[in-house]
Amino acid sequence: MRRAVCPGSFDPVTHGHLDIIERAANLFDEVVVAVGVNASKRRLFTAEERMGMLEQACAGFPNVRVAGFSGLLTTFCQEHDIHAIVKGLRAVSDFDYELQMAQMNSSLTDVETVFVPTSPEYSFLASSLVKEVASFGGDVSAFVPGFVLARLTARLDEVAARPQDA
Ligand code: ADP
């Protein structure tokens, strides 16, 4: 069984992520979408919420499953018998860091990183930018599934209604 992992924070999942996950699912027998659950990072959505949205978004891909991970990705790969990490590359700016990470990961364990070039229509897409644009009232409906848009809008409204921290 050829099994790959698509790691990330997915805060929240975008069409850019789903494009890479779908293409990975066409290349491998099984794809595990690994959601970083590192509690120290500030996220708009909890790990459970991010995983739930991914499960819904990936429901149409029979060979894709969603899991949480903390700690080293290479340890996760060893525990799940995974020998390939699939990463989307958006721009040259992604490459330096991703190359360094791929080389580090392959030196830690027997894992290959496979870079998939982003589809041109998603090359500018990042969860952080989607959140920023949406928080200022911009229309991000083209970039995330409809149910994610509804969750995002509701969460941003909640955050905006909270009293500001001193
Ligand atoms: P992180 O917060 O760890 O950078 P993200 O959740 O933003 O992770 O993204 C996870 C992975 O999904 C990225 O490392 C990248 O490989 C891929 N990705 C994200 N957005 C896109 C996009 N627009 N096109 C292609 N790949 C993407």
Coordinates of C-alpha atoms and ligand atoms in Angstrom, one line a residue:
M1 CA 0.0 0.0 0.0
R2 CA 1.4 3.4 -1.0
R3 CA 0.4 5.8 1.6
A4 CA 1.1 9.6 1.7
V5 CA 0.5 12.4 4.2
C6 CA -0.7 15.9 3.4
P7 CA 0.3 17.9 6.5
G8 CA -0.9 21.4 7.5
S9 CA -2.9 23.5 9.9
F10 CA -5.9 23.9 7.6
D11 CA -7.2 27.0 9.5
P12 CA -9.6 26.7 7.6
V13 CA -9.3 24.3 4.6
T14 CA -9.3 26.1 1.2
H15 CA -9.8 25.0 -2.4
G16 CA -5.9 25.2 -2.7
H17 CA -5.6 22.5 0.0
L18 CA -8.4 20.4 -1.6
D19 CA -6.7 20.6 -5.0
I20 CA -3.5 19.2 -3.6
I21 CA -5.3 16.5 -1.5
E22 CA -7.3 15.4 -4.5
R23 CA -4.2 15.2 -6.7
A24 CA -2.4 13.3 -4.0
A25 CA -5.3 10.9 -3.7
N26 CA -4.9 10.2 -7.5
L27 CA -1.2 9.4 -7.0
F28 CA -1.3 7.2 -3.9
D29 CA -3.4 4.3 -2.6
E30 CA -4.2 6.2 0.6
V31 CA -3.8 9.8 1.8
V32 CA -3.8 10.8 5.4
V33 CA -4.5 14.5 5.9
A34 CA -2.5 15.3 9.1
V35 CA -3.8 18.3 11.0
G36 CA -1.3 20.0 13.4
V37 CA -2.9 20.1 16.8
N38 CA -0.1 22.1 18.4
A39 CA -1.8 23.9 21.2
S40 CA 0.8 26.7 21.4
K41 CA -0.2 28.2 18.1
R42 CA -3.1 30.7 17.9
R43 CA -5.7 29.5 15.5
L44 CA -9.2 30.8 14.5
F45 CA -10.6 27.2 14.7
T46 CA -9.8 24.5 17.2
A47 CA -8.2 21.3 16.0
E48 CA -11.5 19.4 16.3
E49 CA -13.2 22.1 14.2
R50 CA -10.5 22.1 11.5
M51 CA -10.5 18.3 11.3
G52 CA -14.3 18.2 11.1
M53 CA -14.3 20.7 8.2
L54 CA -11.7 18.6 6.4
E55 CA -13.6 15.4 6.9
Q56 CA -16.7 17.0 5.4
A57 CA -14.7 18.5 2.5
C58 CA -12.9 15.2 1.8
A59 CA -16.0 13.0 2.1
G60 CA -16.0 12.5 -1.7
F61 CA -12.5 11.1 -1.7
P62 CA -12.8 7.4 -0.6
N63 CA -9.0 6.9 0.0
V64 CA -8.5 10.1 2.1
R65 CA -8.7 10.2 5.9
V66 CA -8.1 12.9 8.4
A67 CA -5.9 12.6 11.5
G68 CA -4.5 14.9 14.1
F69 CA -0.8 15.1 14.8
S70 CA 1.5 16.8 17.3
G71 CA 5.2 16.7 17.5
L72 CA 7.4 15.6 14.6
L73 CA 5.8 14.8 11.3
T74 CA 8.5 12.1 10.7
T75 CA 7.4 10.4 13.9
F76 CA 3.8 10.5 12.7
C77 CA 5.0 9.0 9.4
Q78 CA 6.8 6.1 11.1
E79 CA 3.7 5.4 13.3
H80 CA 1.4 5.3 10.3
D81 CA 3.7 3.5 7.9
I82 CA 3.9 6.5 5.6
H83 CA 6.8 7.0 3.2
A84 CA 5.7 10.1 1.3
I85 CA 4.9 13.6 2.3
V86 CA 3.0 15.6 -0.3
K87 CA 3.4 19.4 -0.2
G88 CA 1.9 22.0 -2.6
L89 CA 4.3 24.6 -3.9
R90 CA 2.8 28.0 -4.6
A91 CA 5.7 30.1 -5.5
V92 CA 9.5 30.3 -5.4
S93 CA 9.2 31.8 -2.0
D94 CA 7.7 28.5 -0.7
F95 CA 10.7 26.5 -2.1
D96 CA 13.6 27.5 0.1
Y97 CA 11.9 26.5 3.3
E98 CA 10.2 23.5 1.9
L99 CA 13.5 22.2 0.4
Q100 CA 15.2 22.6 3.8
M101 CA 12.3 20.8 5.5
A102 CA 12.2 18.0 3.0
Q103 CA 16.0 17.4 3.4
M104 CA 15.8 17.5 7.1
N105 CA 12.8 15.0 7.1
S106 CA 14.5 12.6 4.8
S107 CA 17.6 12.7 7.0
L108 CA 15.5 11.9 10.1
T109 CA 13.7 8.9 8.6
D110 CA 13.0 7.0 5.4
V111 CA 10.5 9.5 3.9
E112 CA 10.3 11.1 0.5
T113 CA 8.8 14.6 0.0
V114 CA 6.8 15.0 -3.2
F115 CA 6.2 18.6 -4.4
V116 CA 3.0 19.2 -6.3
P117 CA 2.8 22.5 -8.2
T118 CA -0.2 24.6 -7.2
S119 CA -2.9 25.0 -9.9
P120 CA -2.5 28.5 -11.3
E121 CA -6.0 29.6 -10.0
Y122 CA -4.9 28.8 -6.4
S123 CA -1.3 30.1 -6.5
F124 CA -2.1 33.2 -4.3
L125 CA -4.4 31.3 -1.9
A126 CA -3.5 30.9 1.7
S127 CA -5.7 30.4 4.8
S128 CA -4.2 33.4 6.5
L129 CA -5.0 35.7 3.5
V130 CA -8.5 34.3 3.2
K131 CA -9.1 35.0 6.9
E132 CA -7.7 38.5 6.6
V133 CA -9.8 39.4 3.6
A134 CA -12.9 37.9 5.1
S135 CA -12.4 39.8 8.4
F136 CA -12.6 43.1 6.4
G137 CA -15.7 42.0 4.6
G138 CA -14.1 40.8 1.4
D139 CA -15.8 38.1 -0.7
V140 CA -13.9 34.9 -0.3
S141 CA -16.6 32.6 -1.5
A142 CA -14.5 31.5 -4.5
F143 CA -11.7 30.2 -2.2
V144 CA -13.4 27.9 0.3
P145 CA -16.3 25.4 0.2
G146 CA -19.7 26.9 1.0
F147 CA -20.0 25.3 4.5
V148 CA -16.5 26.6 5.4
L149 CA -17.5 30.1 4.3
A150 CA -20.5 29.9 6.7
R151 CA -18.3 28.7 9.6
L152 CA -15.7 31.4 8.8
T153 CA -18.2 34.2 8.7
A154 CA -19.9 33.1 11.9
R155 CA -16.5 32.8 13.7
L156 CA -15.3 36.1 12.5
D157 CA -18.5 37.7 13.7
E158 CA -18.0 36.1 17.1
V159 CA -14.5 37.3 17.4
A160 CA -15.5 40.9 16.3
A161 CA -18.2 40.9 19.0
R162 CA -15.8 39.9 21.8
P163 CA -14.5 42.7 24.1
Q164 CA -11.0 43.7 23.0
D165 CA -8.1 42.5 25.2
A166 CA -6.4 45.3 27.0
Ligands
ADP1 P1 0.8 25.7 7.4 O1 -0.1 26.6 8.2 O2 1.4 24.6 8.1 O3 1.7 26.5 6.4 P2 -1.4 25.3 5.6 O4 -2.6 24.6 6.3 O5 -1.6 26.7 5.3 O6 -0.2 24.9 6.5 O7 -1.1 24.5 4.3 C1 -0.8 23.1 4.3 C2 -0.1 22.8 3.1 O8 -1.0 22.8 2.0 C3 1.0 23.7 2.6 O9 2.3 23.3 3.2 C4 1.0 23.5 1.2 O10 1.8 22.4 0.8 C5 -0.4 23.3 0.8 N1 -1.1 24.5 0.3 C6 -1.8 25.4 1.0 N2 -2.3 26.3 0.2 C7 -2.1 25.9 -1.0 C8 -2.4 26.4 -2.3 N3 -3.1 27.5 -2.5 N4 -1.9 25.7 -3.4 C9 -1.2 24.6 -3.2 N5 -0.9 24.1 -2.0 C10 -1.3 24.7 -1.0

